[in-house]
Amino acid sequence: MNQRTVRTAPVTPGAVPTTVLWAFRDRLHRVDGHRIWLGAADKGTTPVLYVDDVRYPARPLAWVLHHDTPPVGLVKAGCRRPLCIHGPHLTDDVTRQRERILYAALHGITLAGPCRTGRHDLAAYGYARPDATTNCRGCDNVRRRITDRSEEYAA
Ligand SMILES: [Zn+2]
Ligand SMILES: [Zn+2]
């Protein structure tokens, strides 16, 4: 077996090699206003591009090509179309939080100030639930980490 070393390259705005750009555009397929990824995908859901044994995460790459700025946090397809990597359809932590604030405002809720535990800013971590109560993603994440750990111990 020929085990190749694959390294993951950071995607830098304004510094994406031309060969990578070509390979990237080659793997796009337009469908109903989406751009569906035809290349490799981790777990079948996370688009990845391999060029010369270098691994590029395709959604952050598409984000950088569209916005010319690095994304904050995970890049997801806001349109929920599997494997869509169309620049305008992608969301990062910042755009998703902006949408949560808009959604809350539509329900008469202002996401601002500290969360219930006082550890996070609701403007950055808060979200409104359909029943018009607010929750905090910062606290959700802490809870999730604790749960993950206890599952580890149980195994
Ligand atoms: Zn899409
Ligand atoms: Zn919190």
CSV table of C-alpha atoms and ligand atoms in Angstrom, one decimal:
chain,number,residue,atom,x,y,z
A,1,MET,CA,0.0,0.0,0.0
A,2,ASN,CA,1.3,3.4,-0.9
A,3,GLN,CA,0.5,5.7,2.0
A,4,ARG,CA,0.6,9.2,0.8
A,5,THR,CA,1.0,12.1,3.1
A,6,VAL,CA,-1.8,14.6,2.7
A,7,ARG,CA,-1.6,18.0,4.4
A,8,THR,CA,-4.4,20.4,4.8
A,9,ALA,CA,-3.6,23.8,3.4
A,10,PRO,CA,-5.0,27.0,4.9
A,11,VAL,CA,-7.0,29.0,2.5
A,12,THR,CA,-5.7,32.5,2.3
A,13,PRO,CA,-7.7,35.4,0.7
A,14,GLY,CA,-5.8,36.6,-2.4
A,15,ALA,CA,-3.3,33.7,-2.3
A,16,VAL,CA,-5.1,30.7,-3.8
A,17,PRO,CA,-2.8,29.0,-6.4
A,18,THR,CA,-4.2,29.1,-10.0
A,19,THR,CA,-4.0,25.3,-10.3
A,20,VAL,CA,-6.2,25.0,-7.2
A,21,LEU,CA,-8.7,27.5,-8.7
A,22,TRP,CA,-8.9,25.5,-11.9
A,23,ALA,CA,-9.3,22.2,-10.1
A,24,PHE,CA,-12.0,23.8,-7.9
A,25,ARG,CA,-14.0,25.2,-10.8
A,26,ASP,CA,-13.7,21.9,-12.6
A,27,ARG,CA,-15.7,20.2,-9.8
A,28,LEU,CA,-18.6,22.6,-9.8
A,29,HIS,CA,-21.9,21.7,-11.3
A,30,ARG,CA,-24.7,24.3,-11.6
A,31,VAL,CA,-28.1,23.1,-10.6
A,32,ASP,CA,-31.1,25.4,-10.0
A,33,GLY,CA,-29.0,28.3,-8.9
A,34,HIS,CA,-26.8,26.2,-6.7
A,35,ARG,CA,-23.2,25.0,-7.3
A,36,ILE,CA,-23.0,21.4,-6.4
A,37,TRP,CA,-19.6,19.9,-5.5
A,38,LEU,CA,-18.6,16.9,-7.7
A,39,GLY,CA,-15.3,16.4,-6.0
A,40,ALA,CA,-14.4,14.3,-2.9
A,41,ALA,CA,-16.4,14.8,0.3
A,42,ASP,CA,-15.5,13.8,3.9
A,43,LYS,CA,-18.2,11.6,5.4
A,44,GLY,CA,-20.1,12.3,2.1
A,45,THR,CA,-21.1,15.7,3.4
A,46,THR,CA,-18.0,17.9,3.7
A,47,PRO,CA,-16.6,18.9,0.3
A,48,VAL,CA,-12.9,18.7,0.0
A,49,LEU,CA,-10.5,19.4,-2.8
A,50,TYR,CA,-7.2,17.5,-3.3
A,51,VAL,CA,-4.5,19.0,-5.5
A,52,ASP,CA,-1.0,17.6,-5.5
A,53,ASP,CA,-1.6,15.8,-2.1
A,54,VAL,CA,-2.7,19.0,-0.5
A,55,ARG,CA,-6.2,19.0,1.0
A,56,TYR,CA,-8.3,22.1,0.7
A,57,PRO,CA,-11.6,22.4,2.5
A,58,ALA,CA,-13.9,23.3,-0.4
A,59,ARG,CA,-16.5,25.4,1.5
A,60,PRO,CA,-14.0,27.8,3.2
A,61,LEU,CA,-12.2,28.0,-0.3
A,62,ALA,CA,-15.5,28.9,-1.9
A,63,TRP,CA,-16.1,31.4,0.9
A,64,VAL,CA,-12.8,33.1,0.4
A,65,LEU,CA,-13.2,33.3,-3.4
A,66,HIS,CA,-16.6,34.9,-3.0
A,67,HIS,CA,-15.9,37.3,0.0
A,68,ASP,CA,-12.2,37.7,-0.2
A,69,THR,CA,-12.1,37.5,3.6
A,70,PRO,CA,-11.5,34.5,5.8
A,71,PRO,CA,-14.7,32.9,7.3
A,72,VAL,CA,-15.3,32.8,11.0
A,73,GLY,CA,-15.9,29.3,12.3
A,74,LEU,CA,-17.5,26.6,10.3
A,75,VAL,CA,-18.7,27.3,6.8
A,76,LYS,CA,-22.1,25.7,6.0
A,77,ALA,CA,-24.5,25.7,3.1
A,78,GLY,CA,-27.3,28.0,4.3
A,79,CYS,CA,-29.5,26.8,1.5
A,80,ARG,CA,-29.3,23.3,3.0
A,81,ARG,CA,-28.8,21.8,-0.4
A,82,PRO,CA,-26.3,18.8,0.1
A,83,LEU,CA,-22.9,19.6,-1.2
A,84,CYS,CA,-23.8,23.1,-2.4
A,85,ILE,CA,-20.8,25.4,-2.2
A,86,HIS,CA,-22.2,28.4,-4.0
A,87,GLY,CA,-20.5,31.5,-2.5
A,88,PRO,CA,-23.7,33.5,-1.8
A,89,HIS,CA,-25.4,30.4,-0.2
A,90,LEU,CA,-22.6,29.9,2.4
A,91,THR,CA,-22.8,31.0,6.0
A,92,ASP,CA,-20.2,31.4,8.7
A,93,ASP,CA,-20.5,32.1,12.5
A,94,VAL,CA,-20.9,35.8,11.8
A,95,THR,CA,-23.6,35.6,9.1
A,96,ARG,CA,-25.5,32.9,11.0
A,97,GLN,CA,-25.6,35.0,14.2
A,98,ARG,CA,-26.8,38.0,12.1
A,99,GLU,CA,-29.7,35.8,10.9
A,100,ARG,CA,-30.5,34.8,14.5
A,101,ILE,CA,-30.6,38.4,15.6
A,102,LEU,CA,-33.0,39.2,12.7
A,103,TYR,CA,-35.1,36.2,13.5
A,104,ALA,CA,-35.3,37.2,17.1
A,105,ALA,CA,-36.2,40.8,16.2
A,106,LEU,CA,-39.1,39.5,14.1
A,107,HIS,CA,-40.4,37.9,17.2
A,108,GLY,CA,-39.9,41.1,19.3
A,109,ILE,CA,-36.8,39.8,21.0
A,110,THR,CA,-33.6,41.9,21.2
A,111,LEU,CA,-30.5,39.8,21.5
A,112,ALA,CA,-28.2,41.9,23.6
A,113,GLY,CA,-26.6,41.9,27.0
A,114,PRO,CA,-25.3,39.0,29.1
A,115,CYS,CA,-26.8,35.5,28.9
A,116,ARG,CA,-28.4,33.8,31.9
A,117,THR,CA,-25.1,32.6,33.4
A,118,GLY,CA,-23.5,36.0,32.6
A,119,ARG,CA,-20.7,34.4,30.7
A,120,HIS,CA,-21.6,35.2,27.2
A,121,ASP,CA,-22.9,38.2,25.2
A,122,LEU,CA,-26.3,37.4,23.7
A,123,ALA,CA,-25.5,39.6,20.7
A,124,ALA,CA,-22.7,37.1,19.8
A,125,TYR,CA,-24.1,33.8,21.2
A,126,GLY,CA,-27.9,34.3,21.8
A,127,TYR,CA,-30.7,32.9,19.8
A,128,ALA,CA,-34.5,32.9,20.0
A,129,ARG,CA,-36.5,29.7,20.1
A,130,PRO,CA,-39.9,29.4,18.4
A,131,ASP,CA,-41.6,29.7,21.8
A,132,ALA,CA,-40.0,33.2,22.1
A,133,THR,CA,-37.5,32.2,24.9
A,134,THR,CA,-33.8,33.0,24.4
A,135,ASN,CA,-31.0,30.6,24.7
A,136,CYS,CA,-27.2,30.9,24.6
A,137,ARG,CA,-25.0,28.9,22.2
A,138,GLY,CA,-22.0,29.6,24.5
A,139,CYS,CA,-23.7,27.7,27.3
A,140,ASP,CA,-25.0,25.0,24.9
A,141,ASN,CA,-21.4,24.4,23.8
A,142,VAL,CA,-20.2,24.0,27.4
A,143,ARG,CA,-23.0,21.6,28.2
A,144,ARG,CA,-22.2,19.6,25.0
A,145,ARG,CA,-18.5,19.4,26.0
A,146,ILE,CA,-19.4,18.0,29.4
A,147,THR,CA,-21.7,15.5,27.9
A,148,ASP,CA,-19.1,14.4,25.4
A,149,ARG,CA,-16.6,13.8,28.1
A,150,SER,CA,-19.0,11.8,30.3
A,151,GLU,CA,-19.7,9.6,27.3
A,152,GLU,CA,-16.0,9.1,26.9
A,153,TYR,CA,-15.7,7.9,30.5
A,154,ALA,CA,-18.6,5.6,30.1
A,155,ALA,CA,-17.1,3.9,27.1
B,1,ZN,ZN,-27.1,26.4,-2.6
B,2,ZN,ZN,-24.1,31.7,28.0
